[in-house]
Tab-separated table of C-alpha atoms in Angstrom:
chain	number	residue	atom	x	y	z
A	309	MET	CA	13.508	173.817	104.102
A	310	TYR	CA	13.890	173.755	108.094
A	311	LEU	CA	15.087	177.299	109.640
A	312	ARG	CA	17.949	175.427	111.439
A	313	ASP	CA	18.941	174.422	107.560
A	314	ILE	CA	18.817	177.820	106.322
A	315	ALA	CA	20.757	179.189	109.763
A	316	LEU	CA	23.645	176.568	108.853
A	317	ALA	CA	23.930	177.809	105.422
A	318	HIS	CA	24.481	180.919	106.103
A	319	ARG	CA	26.911	180.345	109.471
A	320	VAL	CA	29.600	182.554	110.189
A	321	TRP	CA	32.472	179.746	111.450
A	322	ASP	CA	35.025	180.881	114.110
A	323	GLU	CA	38.661	178.778	112.232
A	324	PRO	CA	38.768	177.960	108.961
A	325	PHE	CA	37.308	174.572	108.483
A	326	VAL	CA	41.889	174.240	106.923
A	327	SER	CA	43.979	176.554	108.295
A	328	ASP	CA	46.299	178.314	105.281
A	329	GLU	CA	49.357	176.099	106.880
A	330	GLU	CA	47.066	172.830	106.405
A	331	THR	CA	47.715	171.109	103.282
A	332	PHE	CA	46.355	167.880	101.619
A	333	ASP	CA	48.012	165.365	99.377
A	334	LEU	CA	46.073	164.285	96.232
A	335	GLY	CA	48.772	161.919	95.031
A	336	GLY	CA	49.806	164.159	92.509
A	337	PRO	CA	48.108	167.136	89.905
A	338	VAL	CA	44.216	166.690	89.999
A	339	THR	CA	43.031	167.088	86.069
A	340	GLY	CA	39.178	168.380	84.849
A	341	GLY	CA	39.071	164.867	83.624
A	342	ASP	CA	39.721	163.635	87.287
A	343	ILE	CA	37.623	165.849	88.902
A	344	ARG	CA	34.679	165.275	86.151
A	345	ALA	CA	35.166	161.626	86.837
A	346	ALA	CA	35.031	161.915	90.421
A	347	VAL	CA	31.509	164.243	90.275
A	348	THR	CA	29.620	161.080	87.552
A	349	GLU	CA	30.569	158.359	90.334
A	350	GLY	CA	29.510	160.509	93.477
A	351	TYR	CA	25.517	161.017	91.228
A	352	GLU	CA	26.057	157.532	89.522
A	353	ALA	CA	26.156	155.984	93.413
A	354	ARG	CA	23.417	158.748	94.924
A	355	GLU	CA	21.260	156.956	91.504
A	356	ARG	CA	21.500	153.759	92.626
A	357	ARG	CA	21.185	154.302	96.753
A	358	ASN	CA	17.715	156.440	95.814
A	359	GLY	CA	16.892	154.044	92.924
A	360	GLY	CA	16.529	156.524	90.408
A	361	HIS	CA	13.793	158.873	92.823
A	362	ALA	CA	14.717	162.235	94.007
A	363	ALA	CA	17.142	162.749	96.798
């Protein structure tokens, strides 16, 4: 890991990424199953992209 990566990981931003007034419309309630499916899908896509090798 490079020093700049460490610095960015610990950076304190001047403004929040999302303001308190801003919301996201996810089309309804998000369930634990929805989250598990999204994480699994992302993991499998990364594995296909990397050919089974470490990222």
